[in-house]
Structures are given as C-alpha cells and as structure tokens.
Amino acid sequence: MSSQIEVNSRHYRIPAAPTIVVCVDGCEQEYINQAILAGQAPFLAQLAGSGTVLTGDCVLPSFTNPNNLSIVTGAPPSVHGICGNFFFDPETGNEVLMNDPKYLRAPTILAEMARAGQRVAVVTAKDKLRALLGHGLQGICFSAEKADQLDVEVHGVTGMTERVGMPVPSVYSAELSEFVFAAGLSLLRRERPDLMYLSTTDYVQHKHAPGTPEANAFYAMMDRYFAQYHDVGAVLAITADHGMNAKTDSAGRPRIVFLQDRLDARFGDESTRVILPITDPYVVHHGALGSYATVYLRELDRHDEVSAFLAGIAGVEAVLTRATACERFELPPDRIGDLVVLGERLTVLGSASDQHDLSGLTMPLRSHGGVSEQKVPLLFNRKLSGLDDTRRLRNFDAFDLALNHLD
Amino acid sequence: MSSQIEVNSRHYRIPAAPTIVVCVDGCEQEYINQAILAGQAPFLAQLAGSGTVLTGDCVLPSFTNPNNLSIVTGAPPSVHGICGNFFFDPETGNEVLMNDPKYLRAPTILAEMARAGQRVAVVTAKDKLRALLGHGLQGICFSAEKADQLDVEVHGVTGMTERVGMPVPSVYSAELSEFVFAAGLSLLRRERPDLMYLSTTDYVQHKHAPGTPEANAFYAMMDRYFAQYHDVGAVLAITADHGMNAKTDSAGRPRIVFLQDRLDARFGDESTRVILPITDPYVVHHGALGSYATVYLRELDRHDEVSAFLAGIAGVEAVLTRATACERFELPPDRIGDLVVLGERLTVLGSASDQHDLSGLTMPLRSHGGVSEQKVPLLFNRKLSGLDDTRRLRNFDAFDLALNHLD
C-alpha cells in the first residue's frame, strides 16, 4: 500500500492515527474566543499551547456547500464546481439545484482514501450535503437529519439513533449538530475509521452572537466532544465553512438591499436576473439573505451601466465582473452570473422583497456570504511543522495540514 | 435673536427644547442590539418605534478625536484638521500631539451656539478631549477625569463630584463614563443647558464583546440615563465616534502586523517612518494598536515600491496614496503621511514590536481605526422628517439631524 495518495494535484499521506476533520458551520473565530473567555471551552483553550491555532480564509461565496466541498476536495470551486446551492442555466431559463453529485467535478479526499484501503466515515448535520460529501465513497456516510432512515447498503452503517441514544433532532436545532459529534464518537470507538469528516449546521450561529449564553453552551458541548476525540488518540483538525456577522442596525432590524427590486426599477422587469446561491430548502433561519449575489443580464451591452448602478448602492461592498470574480475567488465561470455582487459586513443582499419570507426570523439576522465572513479558524490538537510563514492558509488546507504537517 | 446659526457652511436651528448629543465611544451597533436582546436596554429598545434608529458612517481614521471633532464641527477632518491624536512634522522631525486647540481649524457648533446666546454644556470622560471640545466656548466644559479640579472661571461650573455624589473614577473604568451621564443629568436639572454634548470612553468596549455581561451592564447603565433625559423633556441624539471589532484569532491572541519592523527589514532603517495616530497618553487598554497607520517616506521615488510591498502583507486591507486617502476620507493632506495603510477587520497595525507595551492587555484585543469600524448608530428619541433617502448619513450629521430634522 502506498504511503500517500494524490487528489486534485495535491498529495496526502495515509493517516498515521485516526484523523478527524471537523467543519464547524458558521464558526466566526470570536465564538471560540468568547467561549474560552467564559471558561466554557477548556479543551479549545489549551490548543494554542499544546496544539496549533491558525487563521485561514474560506472560499467565496462564504456559503456552506462550496466550502464543505472545498475542504473535502482540497480545492477551490473552480476545480470542484460547487459554487453555491444552485446556479442559473441561461439556456433553459432554469435555476438548477446543485445538491446532486453529478454537478461535482472533482473527486474527494474521502473517496480516494477509501479507495486506497482506508476506513472512512462522514457525518453531516443536514442531508443536503450528504450526497455530495459521500460521492464515490465506499464507507460510512449519513446525515443526522435522516439518521433514523439508514440503510447499510447506502450509508455503510445503521442503528445510529440507538447507538447515540438520541432521537433525530429537529433540522433547526443545536441538537442536530450535537448528534453529529455523538455519532462521530460512537463510530470512533466502534468502527475506528482512519479518516472521519464531521460537518455541523450553523443554526446556533445564525441566531446567537459570540459570547451569548446560547452560543457559549453550543461551544461547550463541542469542546466536550473534542476532548473525548483527543483522549481516544485521534488527530483532530477543526475549521469552518465560513464566519458569521450581524446584518442589522442597532435595533436589530435587518439591513437588506433588495437587488432585484432596485434593478427592475432602474432597468425594467426581466432585464436582469438576481440569483442568491445561499437559497436552499432550509432558509427559515436566514430568509435566504446573505452577502453574496450573482446577476445575469439579458443585454450584455448594458454590463458597465448595471455594474456602476449596483456599485453605487449603499451597502454594496463591491461589484465584480465574471472574469474578475472567477480569478479572485477561483470560481467556475459557467456557474456564476455576468456580475458578482458583495454586501458589506452589516448588509445582506436580497432579490425581490416579496421573494423573501422573513417570518421565521425570530432573532436579529446574522448571516454570511461575503468577504467579511472569510476568516475562519484552523485548529489542531498537535503541533504542526514545515509550514511556510508566507503561505496563505485556506480552510481547504485542513486535510493537508492534518495529514502532511504533523510535528 | 436669529432662529439659526451657520457653522462651517451648514445651518443649525436654535434648539427648541434642551438638546443632548451623546457620543458613545466605541459603540459598535451590535452592543445596543445585544443589550436590547438581553432585556437590559428597555429605553433603547423602543426607539425604533417611538423615535428614530439610523446607521451612519464615522470618519476615517475611526479614532476618538477626529470623530468627536467632526461631530461638534459638523465637518470632516479636512475642515477641522484633527485627523488623529498626533501627526509627524517632517521639517522638524517631531511627532506633534494634537490635543492643543491651536491645531483645530474650524469653530464648533457648541461655541457658536453659545455665541448666539444659548446655554451650552460639554462633559467628556477623558481630559484629553476637553480643550478641543471646549475651544472658544463660553459655557460649561469639563472632564470626568478631572471633575475634582474644577475652576468656575475655566470650566464654567464647580462642585460636580459633590453634585453627582461620586468620587472621580479611574481613567480606566466604566464608571468614568457613568460620571459623564450623572453629571449631564445634574446639569440638565439645575443649569438646564439648551445644548449639551456628552462624550464617553470606550474602556468597556475595548475589553468586552457585545452581549457579554459586562457590556450589557454598561449599556443598561446608559439606558437608565437616556430614559431620564427623555423624561425631563430633552431631545436626545445618540451616535458614536467609531465601532469596535475583535482583533484576535480564535485563541484570543492579537493579530498584529508590525509595519515598521517589516519596512525596516525590507527597505532599511530610517527609510520610512510609521505613525500610529491612535497613540495617546492612555494606551493601556489597546496598546496603541488600531487598524490605521500612516507612513512617511524618506525617498519619495520609492513610493510605488513601498506601497506595493505593504499591500502584499497579509492582514493589510488597503494602501492609499496621500491624495487618494484625502479624497476618499476627507483628510487634511498636511497632517498625514505619504501613504495611508488600513488593516483588515481582524488585524491591527503596529509600528516596531518593541514600541508596543502589551502587558496591559489583560483581555483579548478589541480595537478600531479602519473601515471595518465605520458603521455607527444614529439614534433619536423623536421622529425625524425631511430626510433624503439617498443621503449618506455621517455621525457628524448628529447636530443637523437633532436640530433641523425634528418631526
């Protein structure tokens, strides 16, 4: 058996010890810092001394699916193709969901490790990611959301609700993520996967700011599981798909730019089409509002005019052409619009106001999608070595760092 | 008596009711939002309904003195000249403190209102601002820091520690700001100033994140005073000099780019001079570390080379020429360097590492200075009218809004 594999032009060593990569959805670094300050994360608190604490950049758009796929492929969206939850096909006029693995253009490190004979397990909170993360994978792969519907032929394991001792939690709950960690611990003890990938949901982070009791309790829960993984002897790498920021004013009201309304009023109905790739079947907690949008134009010769108009709107941080966005953010040009629009840190971008159901926003809006949510933690329970100081670290370096740079 | 005055080419109506403008130092909007969510700011909570809640932009650098002077002059630093706590005079080679009013290039609304016959009072937390805010003012003007050293000839009032019933608090305390509000309430009841300006210190915000118990307690204290001002019948306008952000990684360690060290290593000692205009005699709680720096070059022909070098450093958000910075941020060209450097949201800029005493940083660094701290609240206890929707609101519109736009 070879001592390393190659995936998407990068090399990864075969794990020397059980290795767990955790993607904590929406983990703005301040959540960890504040939980430590509150004395609720003793395991995370000592990582800066006994392990390694780094900061990295996630991929843009700072959404869940593009970043989870980047982490498990070790590559940006220009390579793996998943640049949002859906894209617009101008030829058919359809908005196409990208949950189906047929849209994935690259193999995952997980599938290749399994092909190399390693035992691999994946547990994700929401089922929307399961098919993508498990593409081509011979191993264990299931979601907490559907953990009571496991088929050993499909998911590689069954009986997880009994093993974990928890019923399947609501898809909108902190417990959905806790189920992921509890299942991971159970797998670690019984199946002992060589490589495991755990991915949570940002339900808590969309609702609660860093340092609040609810956020601290969530991080305290994770801290207890991380300590147990460590005690079992696992190599642990913790990163995030994206950060999280308040998107409100001081009264907690959302600051929203409804791009489709603004464009329709200025250029006429159907002259442009705003796509918000954060939209997915689970939008209750953020109303499909993030700080990233892409715009398709009917008349390409109005490109500069539309771009200048958008750039002049208060709350818009930047407007990029497709070419510039693809270069700067390593995006697949065939799956983004003619323009990419970024919202400022405290602003989200909507399409038309009547397309957003904000009735589920029971707490002041917190969201992501922009450059302001690009900084994420890269934490390890071991010292790393051989790192170049000038290297720009990415969240999708998590497997490289955990497998190739252990001290 | 005329019904309005003109100051720095803007008109202000004579107050129709006692009017109080409060500058809450370092008031990132999220502090208010989280205090409201925690149920600790009932007065602020109802302003969105019974009053007015807006968001504005402060001036860059997002530091205390430039913004306090902008608020009281209704003008940017290009007009009033105060663009930091000090500037570098290349002719003498001296770093010049700008606390002295001789550096102030514009009259204040406060002084002009007093000249028009209005009773005016100013209370500031730290004494460093007193002389600038009180320049040319016939009225009451003192700091909480030196409230036990009042001379009626100089400060317009005396005996404030007795009236407030508090000893003079430490300059590094939440109580220093509480003294400002208590003194303001006492003045409001006895001297009944027509116009009052209250300015706090950001000691709490530099230490505690929004939503933490200490921050919520501080905003609860302010909320109680605001409610009392309102009950007395005052018009109340609340804004901030700047926001506040964590400048750390997930372990709470500061993320610092030491610009002078980097420049010396690359271009040689004394080829450049980094000035951090946040530096003042009170640096314990932030170690003179903010997200804004200005750089003077010995050899101007290396301008582009130095600029490109700085722009390539991780954590640097932007490098602007003097001309661009002066245009974009309305700064006085004779008081900034050849280059202006902005740090990213989670990064501060230092000079040389041995020039910063970080021993006073007992809590993870939170600071300001950059574009990431530009959004500030603009809150009023009355409905406003006659506002143009497309107007870019600034914190230095606070007097204009409170005096000219009451419903």
Short mmCIF file of N, CA, C and O in Angstrom, two decimals, chain A residues 7 15 93 271:
data_model
loop_
_atom_site.label_atom_id
_atom_site.label_comp_id
_atom_site.label_asym_id
_atom_site.label_seq_id
_atom_site.Cartn_x
_atom_site.Cartn_y
_atom_site.Cartn_z
N VAL A 7 -4.83 13.63 -4.87
CA VAL A 7 -6.20 14.05 -5.17
C VAL A 7 -6.17 15.49 -5.64
O VAL A 7 -5.65 16.37 -4.94
N PRO A 15 -3.31 8.35 6.79
CA PRO A 15 -3.32 8.72 8.21
C PRO A 15 -2.47 7.77 9.06
O PRO A 15 -2.59 6.55 8.93
N GLY A 93 -33.28 28.59 -18.91
CA GLY A 93 -34.02 29.51 -18.06
C GLY A 93 -34.35 28.92 -16.70
O GLY A 93 -35.17 29.45 -15.96
N SER A 271 -35.01 42.52 -17.21
CA SER A 271 -33.75 42.90 -17.86
C SER A 271 -32.56 42.25 -17.16
O SER A 271 -31.51 42.08 -17.76
#
